[in-house]
Amino acid sequence: MSEEKKIESLQKEGQIFEPDASKQGQAWIQNMEAYDAANEKALNDPDGYWGDRAKELLTWFSDFDSVLEADYDKPEFKWFSGGKTNVSYNCLDRHLTDGRRNKAALIWQGEPEEDVKVYTYQMLHTEVCRFANVLKKKGVKRGDRVAIYMPMIPELAIAMLACTRLGALHSIVFAGFSSIALQSRIDDCQARVLITADAVLRAGKTIPLKGNADEALKDCPTIEQCIVVKRGGNEINMVEGRDSWWHEEVNAEDITSDCPFEEMEAEDPLFILYTSGSTGKPKGVLHTTAGYLLYAAHTTQCVFDVKDDDVYWCTADVGWITGHSYIVYGPLTLGATSVMFEGVPSYPRPDRFWQIVDKFKVNIFYTAPTVIRALMREGEEWVKNYDLSSLRVLGSVGEPINPEAWLWYHNNVGGGKLPIVDTWWQTETGGIMISALPYATPLKPGSATKALPGISAKIVRRDGSVADANEGGHLIVDKPWPGMLRNVWGNPDRYKSTYFAGFPGAYEAGDGARMDDDGYFWIMGRLDDVINVSGHRMGTAEVESALVAHPDVAEAAVVGMPHDVKGETIYAYVTLKSGVEPDDDLLKALKIWVRKEIGPIATPEFIQFADGLPKTRSGKIMRRVLRKIVEGSDEFGDTSTLADPGVVTDLVEGNKDLL
Ligand code: 6R9
């Protein structure tokens, strides 16, 4: 069957990909009976379930007295009260005596091919202790905030773990953010120390970074010290008394000296991470010690089924929550081998990811739909040159994966055999909430499938009543889980109003979703991305999926455009695959295509062909900007997190031509 036909039949019949029978029973949760049993136990006896998991996965210096104290009114959630532990101890020290000290903890692939570093657990422990001693000398102590603004280099993971060793909170700001974004985040959390680098190596270029830090620090009175890693070797400005080189600081430390870890309370703050800024002013999401670490480790185990001799690779940047939980904390708590890659998928050629998979014989590969679509655009020849037979589990995160991209990933990367775990979660949830379990859950392309055991996710109407099957509604979680955020830094009111005010007794995710007749979740995207056409709710993601399923389309973004009669009408921005020229025939064909795929109600009234879409640096389309364009407004709000602000000017021109 041709790929197109297959997609068509998929959407019509809701084709299900059953787990490969010959492999079933191998994963951590072996089949749906085991899932049901775990889920039932976890929902009926959460204290028993999470208490057992906490003892299995973490090492405690003092046992906890209670598993959970929850108060939705305050709101306040305390997990594992009375328990004492330390994150860096769980990620490093205990693996020195459990048979893993010579095992690779981190395999780092630099942007230049020859730049590879491998840190065993022993070596990583040494480096973390050394750097923790540096921080200690600078006066960093329990409860202090340390800002980190670094490229994807090993020192980033070392810095994080060093903070946790001392009980200091890190606040990582993605190195692609501007100085303004950095300044406002440092200002919000009042960090004492900034750790950065001279430059970021990206797509063959040396992009200066320290200059941004200098710019930000002009207006950051709380920062006393700035430690700089040499990565690019470019000329930088060092401020006397404030700035120092990482290598000089570390070399001054005794290579053999240990750094004692702090015994932290379970609920002591662990880190702050500002949400990506695709909506409104960034919020400092606060995670705490034991619950977060447990949840990161637990989900790494059940969703990715990481085995002891696996090579596991999550392609996210550590600057996002995905990198925190699934490059560093989850895998290292389990004693796994985690790959960290400095470069980009498309440089020097669009085969870099597959080359790395082949080179390190990666077993588990976790990436984002935006990456898949970009690589899909380049054609499957790039995948074919490599031996990807080491792969066992494929993952996806960040946005709904449209069936077209799902199938491409499944067929070309997964050889038509591998399960794709489409993982729904958020910065706020700390770890994966809704996902298939590999080799257990029957898969439906485009659906994140079912909530993990113990995660009580529901779709409700505005009044809190549970939505019918296939009825779109608000995604909420009405039982606490260990990885949930504990506050918005410095703003408890916002914590309450954003997450707990909408639906009493539940966490509100802010996403729209529906559940099908089989109890599978279909995430429609942020609720502000839902379009209401003549009273029919429509996920922009659904229309986008349909457009992207067309063979000529590379990417699509759909927004609602105000309409006198219908309330809103659909306006689509479309980028085409290389070599395809836009014309009126294609425009008509696309409208017919969407009409056929979803129904007349979903037909875009306008389709604007564009060279690029406005994306945040994490690859999320900034729909807020697209909506403003169709409203004819030029008040785009904060666009400082856009990867390429120039795209917006082009889109405004294109919009004028069209209307
Ligand atoms: C992990 C991460 C969270 C938002 C979330 C949702 C979207 C993430 C998704 C997904 C559909 C998935 N999202 N994973 N939508 N399917 N598998 O991305 O965290 O950056 O906080 O974004 O991303 O809209 O609410 P974060």
XYZ file of C-alpha atoms in Angstrom, residues 86-487:
402
model
C 20.295 13.731 47.861
C 19.929 13.869 44.104
C 23.621 13.769 43.241
C 24.069 10.807 45.617
C 21.306 8.908 43.811
C 22.657 9.781 40.376
C 26.324 9.091 41.161
C 27.669 7.885 44.509
C 25.505 4.832 44.884
C 26.489 3.601 41.415
C 30.128 3.487 42.552
C 29.297 0.446 44.637
C 26.489 -1.232 42.706
C 28.683 -2.657 39.952
C 28.356 0.349 37.647
C 31.355 2.507 38.520
C 33.104 1.738 35.250
C 29.971 1.985 33.186
C 29.478 4.940 30.843
C 27.140 7.399 32.514
C 27.383 10.037 29.790
C 28.485 9.617 26.205
C 28.977 13.087 24.870
C 29.085 13.681 21.122
C 30.306 17.163 20.315
C 29.299 19.028 17.211
C 32.631 18.221 15.499
C 32.657 14.491 14.786
C 35.943 13.883 16.578
C 34.805 15.553 19.807
C 33.603 12.647 21.880
C 33.905 12.285 25.631
C 32.785 9.400 27.752
C 32.329 9.773 31.496
C 32.033 6.660 33.568
C 30.061 6.964 36.786
C 33.352 7.191 38.657
C 34.676 9.959 36.401
C 31.444 11.909 36.518
C 31.463 11.658 40.305
C 34.987 13.070 40.401
C 34.116 16.010 38.155
C 30.922 16.793 40.031
C 32.755 16.788 43.360
C 35.458 19.056 42.007
C 33.010 21.550 40.631
C 30.818 21.382 43.747
C 33.912 22.330 45.741
C 34.424 25.303 43.414
C 30.850 26.449 44.001
C 31.255 25.957 47.721
C 34.317 28.187 47.728
C 32.271 30.827 45.971
C 29.913 30.693 48.931
C 27.111 28.702 47.283
C 25.068 26.891 49.906
C 21.785 25.103 50.464
C 18.837 27.033 49.086
C 20.884 29.438 46.919
C 20.008 29.829 43.245
C 22.551 29.225 40.513
C 21.740 30.289 36.964
C 23.081 28.158 34.123
C 23.287 29.408 30.530
C 25.301 26.867 28.621
C 25.595 24.884 25.419
C 25.080 21.105 25.341
C 28.464 20.231 26.823
C 29.263 17.832 29.682
C 29.979 20.748 32.035
C 26.260 21.508 31.884
C 25.330 18.170 33.451
C 28.268 18.476 35.859
C 27.097 21.914 36.980
C 23.549 20.666 37.574
C 24.678 17.723 39.647
C 27.127 19.891 41.586
C 24.263 22.214 42.559
C 22.157 19.314 43.758
C 25.109 18.010 45.785
C 25.170 21.253 47.763
C 21.410 21.643 47.891
C 21.508 24.755 45.703
C 18.743 25.231 43.116
C 19.710 25.506 39.487
C 17.772 27.560 37.042
C 18.793 26.666 33.515
C 18.177 29.124 30.750
C 18.385 27.614 27.279
C 21.462 28.974 25.496
C 19.345 29.991 22.521
C 17.543 32.586 24.604
C 18.417 36.248 24.367
C 20.141 38.353 27.017
C 16.783 39.911 27.891
C 15.257 36.523 28.585
C 18.302 35.558 30.663
C 18.210 38.782 32.636
C 14.538 38.494 33.508
C 14.946 34.898 34.683
C 18.000 35.669 36.820
C 16.161 38.654 38.230
C 13.100 36.599 39.050
C 14.970 33.895 40.959
C 17.705 36.167 42.368
C 20.584 33.871 41.441
C 24.008 34.438 43.062
C 26.155 32.712 40.494
C 25.947 32.362 36.713
C 27.640 29.526 34.857
C 28.054 30.063 31.131
C 30.464 29.509 28.218
C 32.336 31.618 25.718
C 30.329 30.276 22.779
C 27.930 27.698 21.417
C 29.041 25.520 18.496
C 26.095 25.090 16.199
C 25.790 24.039 12.565
C 29.475 24.677 11.912
C 29.455 28.130 13.449
C 30.875 29.527 16.657
C 28.083 31.599 18.135
C 29.278 33.907 20.915
C 27.440 33.415 24.207
C 29.393 35.260 26.881
C 28.473 38.620 25.328
C 24.802 37.860 25.983
C 25.627 36.976 29.551
C 27.559 40.250 29.951
C 24.620 42.147 28.554
C 22.220 40.425 30.959
C 24.536 40.899 33.939
C 24.491 44.676 33.496
C 21.137 44.473 35.206
C 21.518 41.535 37.588
C 22.701 42.899 40.919
C 22.360 39.539 42.689
C 25.032 37.828 40.597
C 28.368 37.831 42.426
C 30.330 35.381 40.310
C 30.281 34.203 36.728
C 32.090 30.992 35.769
C 32.884 30.533 32.090
C 33.588 27.308 30.222
C 35.931 27.601 27.246
C 34.204 25.963 24.303
C 34.545 28.184 21.240
C 37.954 29.687 22.018
C 36.642 33.031 20.772
C 37.727 36.333 22.260
C 35.606 37.311 25.261
C 35.497 39.961 27.903
C 36.298 38.844 31.469
C 35.220 41.155 34.267
C 37.826 41.323 37.006
C 36.560 40.080 40.355
C 33.369 38.653 38.854
C 34.327 36.303 36.021
C 36.588 33.267 36.095
C 37.355 30.312 33.815
C 35.821 26.969 34.662
C 39.045 25.075 33.854
C 41.169 27.309 36.074
C 38.755 27.002 38.969
C 38.488 23.247 38.617
C 42.226 22.710 38.139
C 42.846 24.499 41.403
C 40.809 21.800 43.153
C 42.402 18.599 44.295
C 41.443 15.921 41.766
C 40.941 13.342 44.487
C 38.989 15.429 46.929
C 35.454 14.392 47.650
C 32.700 16.857 48.270
C 30.275 15.698 50.925
C 26.649 15.826 49.809
C 23.961 17.599 51.791
C 21.254 15.439 53.280
C 18.187 17.125 51.827
C 14.615 16.975 53.016
C 12.331 15.299 50.494
C 10.470 18.548 49.835
C 13.522 20.818 49.661
C 13.471 22.779 46.391
C 15.563 21.181 43.643
C 15.368 23.459 40.630
C 13.442 26.213 38.923
C 12.719 26.072 35.221
C 10.958 28.858 33.407
C 8.275 27.692 31.013
C 9.050 28.123 27.372
C 7.196 31.400 26.895
C 4.901 30.356 24.075
C 2.148 31.884 26.234
C 2.470 35.005 28.367
C 5.185 35.897 30.886
C 7.414 32.955 31.845
C 6.588 31.146 35.066
C 9.320 29.781 37.322
C 8.146 26.208 37.716
C 9.499 24.805 40.981
C 10.338 21.135 41.440
C 11.441 19.549 44.689
C 13.934 16.863 45.605
C 12.518 13.389 46.155
C 9.209 13.466 44.297
C 10.729 14.872 41.122
C 13.674 12.473 41.110
C 11.484 9.484 41.791
C 9.071 10.430 39.045
C 11.857 11.051 36.500
C 13.408 7.664 37.263
C 10.103 5.805 37.412
C 8.909 7.119 34.049
C 12.297 6.507 32.403
C 11.925 2.916 33.487
C 8.332 2.273 32.497
C 8.173 4.286 29.279
C 11.610 3.656 27.823
C 12.338 0.322 29.430
C 16.015 1.240 29.723
C 18.022 -1.908 30.367
C 21.432 -2.076 31.929
C 23.479 -2.397 28.764
C 21.344 -0.059 26.676
C 22.513 3.134 25.078
C 19.760 5.636 25.526
C 19.543 8.923 23.624
C 17.182 11.802 24.181
C 17.874 14.524 21.618
C 16.354 17.404 23.596
C 18.406 20.281 24.930
C 19.089 20.119 28.665
C 17.757 23.688 28.776
C 14.238 22.261 28.541
C 12.428 20.010 30.983
C 12.834 17.052 28.617
C 16.600 17.330 28.919
C 16.450 17.738 32.705
C 14.319 14.639 33.236
C 15.365 12.394 30.365
C 19.009 13.197 29.648
C 20.207 13.776 33.188
C 18.052 12.882 36.186
C 15.958 9.916 35.057
C 18.695 7.924 33.285
C 21.421 8.634 35.856
C 19.192 7.678 38.789
C 18.671 4.338 37.063
C 22.400 3.957 36.390
C 21.837 4.029 32.633
C 24.056 5.256 29.792
C 22.786 8.561 28.427
C 23.934 10.171 25.183
C 24.266 13.942 25.062
C 24.630 15.579 21.644
C 25.867 19.111 21.106
C 24.862 19.565 17.472
C 21.769 19.762 15.307
C 20.003 17.102 13.187
C 20.756 18.784 9.872
C 24.466 19.533 10.086
C 26.719 18.773 8.334
C 24.022 16.758 6.556
C 20.479 15.679 7.413
C 21.776 12.255 8.434
C 23.583 13.282 11.599
C 21.107 11.662 13.988
C 21.134 8.349 12.150
C 24.889 8.397 11.941
C 25.060 8.837 15.735
C 22.516 6.071 16.315
C 24.636 3.762 14.170
C 27.930 4.895 15.718
C 26.924 4.315 19.344
C 24.399 1.580 18.587
C 21.649 3.500 20.308
C 18.804 1.336 21.627
C 16.294 3.946 22.707
C 15.788 7.156 20.786
C 13.590 10.022 21.983
C 12.985 13.103 19.835
C 10.342 15.666 18.795
C 7.815 15.756 15.942
C 9.304 19.004 14.626
C 12.586 17.144 14.091
C 10.841 14.261 12.370
C 8.983 16.592 10.010
C 12.153 18.501 9.187
C 14.019 15.295 8.378
C 11.060 13.899 6.494
C 11.231 16.931 4.233
C 14.767 15.966 3.249
C 13.680 12.527 2.110
C 14.234 9.030 3.420
C 17.497 8.413 1.523
C 19.308 9.995 4.458
C 18.097 7.310 6.828
C 18.826 4.403 4.515
C 22.619 4.608 4.649
C 22.790 3.563 8.269
C 22.338 0.447 10.288
C 19.638 1.326 12.790
C 19.036 -2.236 13.902
C 20.171 -1.486 17.464
C 17.019 0.580 18.020
C 14.299 -0.941 20.171
C 12.072 1.928 21.290
C 11.299 5.264 19.603
C 9.831 8.226 21.463
C 8.195 11.532 20.645
C 7.510 14.605 22.782
C 6.593 18.269 22.657
C 3.523 18.459 20.480
C 1.050 16.111 18.917
C 2.742 13.943 16.318
C 0.648 13.918 13.182
C -0.038 10.473 11.704
C 2.007 11.306 8.603
C 5.138 12.013 10.666
C 4.357 9.048 12.931
C 4.270 6.694 9.964
C 7.427 8.112 8.469
C 9.225 7.664 11.807
C 7.801 4.182 12.255
C 8.609 3.023 8.732
C 11.920 4.697 8.027
C 13.553 4.834 11.423
C 11.728 1.953 13.043
C 11.855 -0.343 10.014
C 8.060 -0.691 10.224
C 8.471 -2.636 13.460
C 9.350 -0.441 16.392
C 6.888 1.012 18.862
C 6.652 4.792 19.066
C 5.903 6.097 22.522
C 4.172 9.434 22.044
C 4.675 11.012 25.456
C 2.422 13.778 26.701
C 3.652 15.834 29.609
C 4.745 19.335 30.592
C 7.427 21.281 32.431
C 4.953 21.365 35.292
C 4.393 17.620 35.457
C 8.109 16.839 35.879
C 7.828 13.677 33.840
C 5.728 11.752 31.349
C 2.019 11.466 32.190
C 0.327 9.918 29.164
C 2.188 7.495 26.948
C 2.157 4.094 25.391
C 4.249 1.417 27.070
C 6.603 -0.164 24.542
C 5.661 -3.651 23.335
C 2.559 -3.549 25.522
C 0.179 -0.819 24.370
C -1.522 -1.170 20.966
C -0.650 2.062 19.133
C -2.788 4.530 17.218
C -0.719 7.055 15.283
C -1.387 10.528 16.655
C -2.662 9.367 20.039
C -0.549 9.493 23.195
C -2.647 6.443 24.189
C -3.191 5.980 27.950
C -2.215 7.623 31.215
C 0.640 5.943 33.087
C -0.279 3.825 36.124
C -1.604 6.006 38.919
C -2.027 9.078 36.745
C -5.670 10.029 36.969
C -6.042 12.047 33.763
C -9.524 12.999 32.638
C -11.269 15.077 30.024
C -13.833 17.393 31.526
C -16.171 20.176 30.495
C -15.826 23.697 31.855
C -18.249 22.807 34.672
C -16.051 19.888 35.712
C -18.350 17.132 34.455
C -16.623 14.342 32.595
C -16.829 14.713 28.822
C -18.357 12.004 26.679
C -16.186 9.810 24.504
C -14.833 11.848 21.578
C -16.030 15.106 23.062
C -13.261 17.696 23.296
C -12.602 19.130 26.733
C -10.049 20.205 29.311
C -7.309 17.814 30.286
C -7.033 17.599 34.056
C -5.339 15.280 36.549
C -7.365 14.756 39.687
C -4.920 12.820 41.837
C -1.487 14.084 42.891
C 1.665 12.455 41.489
C 5.220 12.763 42.838
C 6.613 14.803 39.920
C 4.041 17.600 40.018
C 5.261 21.180 40.350
C 5.175 22.477 43.911
C 4.953 26.194 43.216
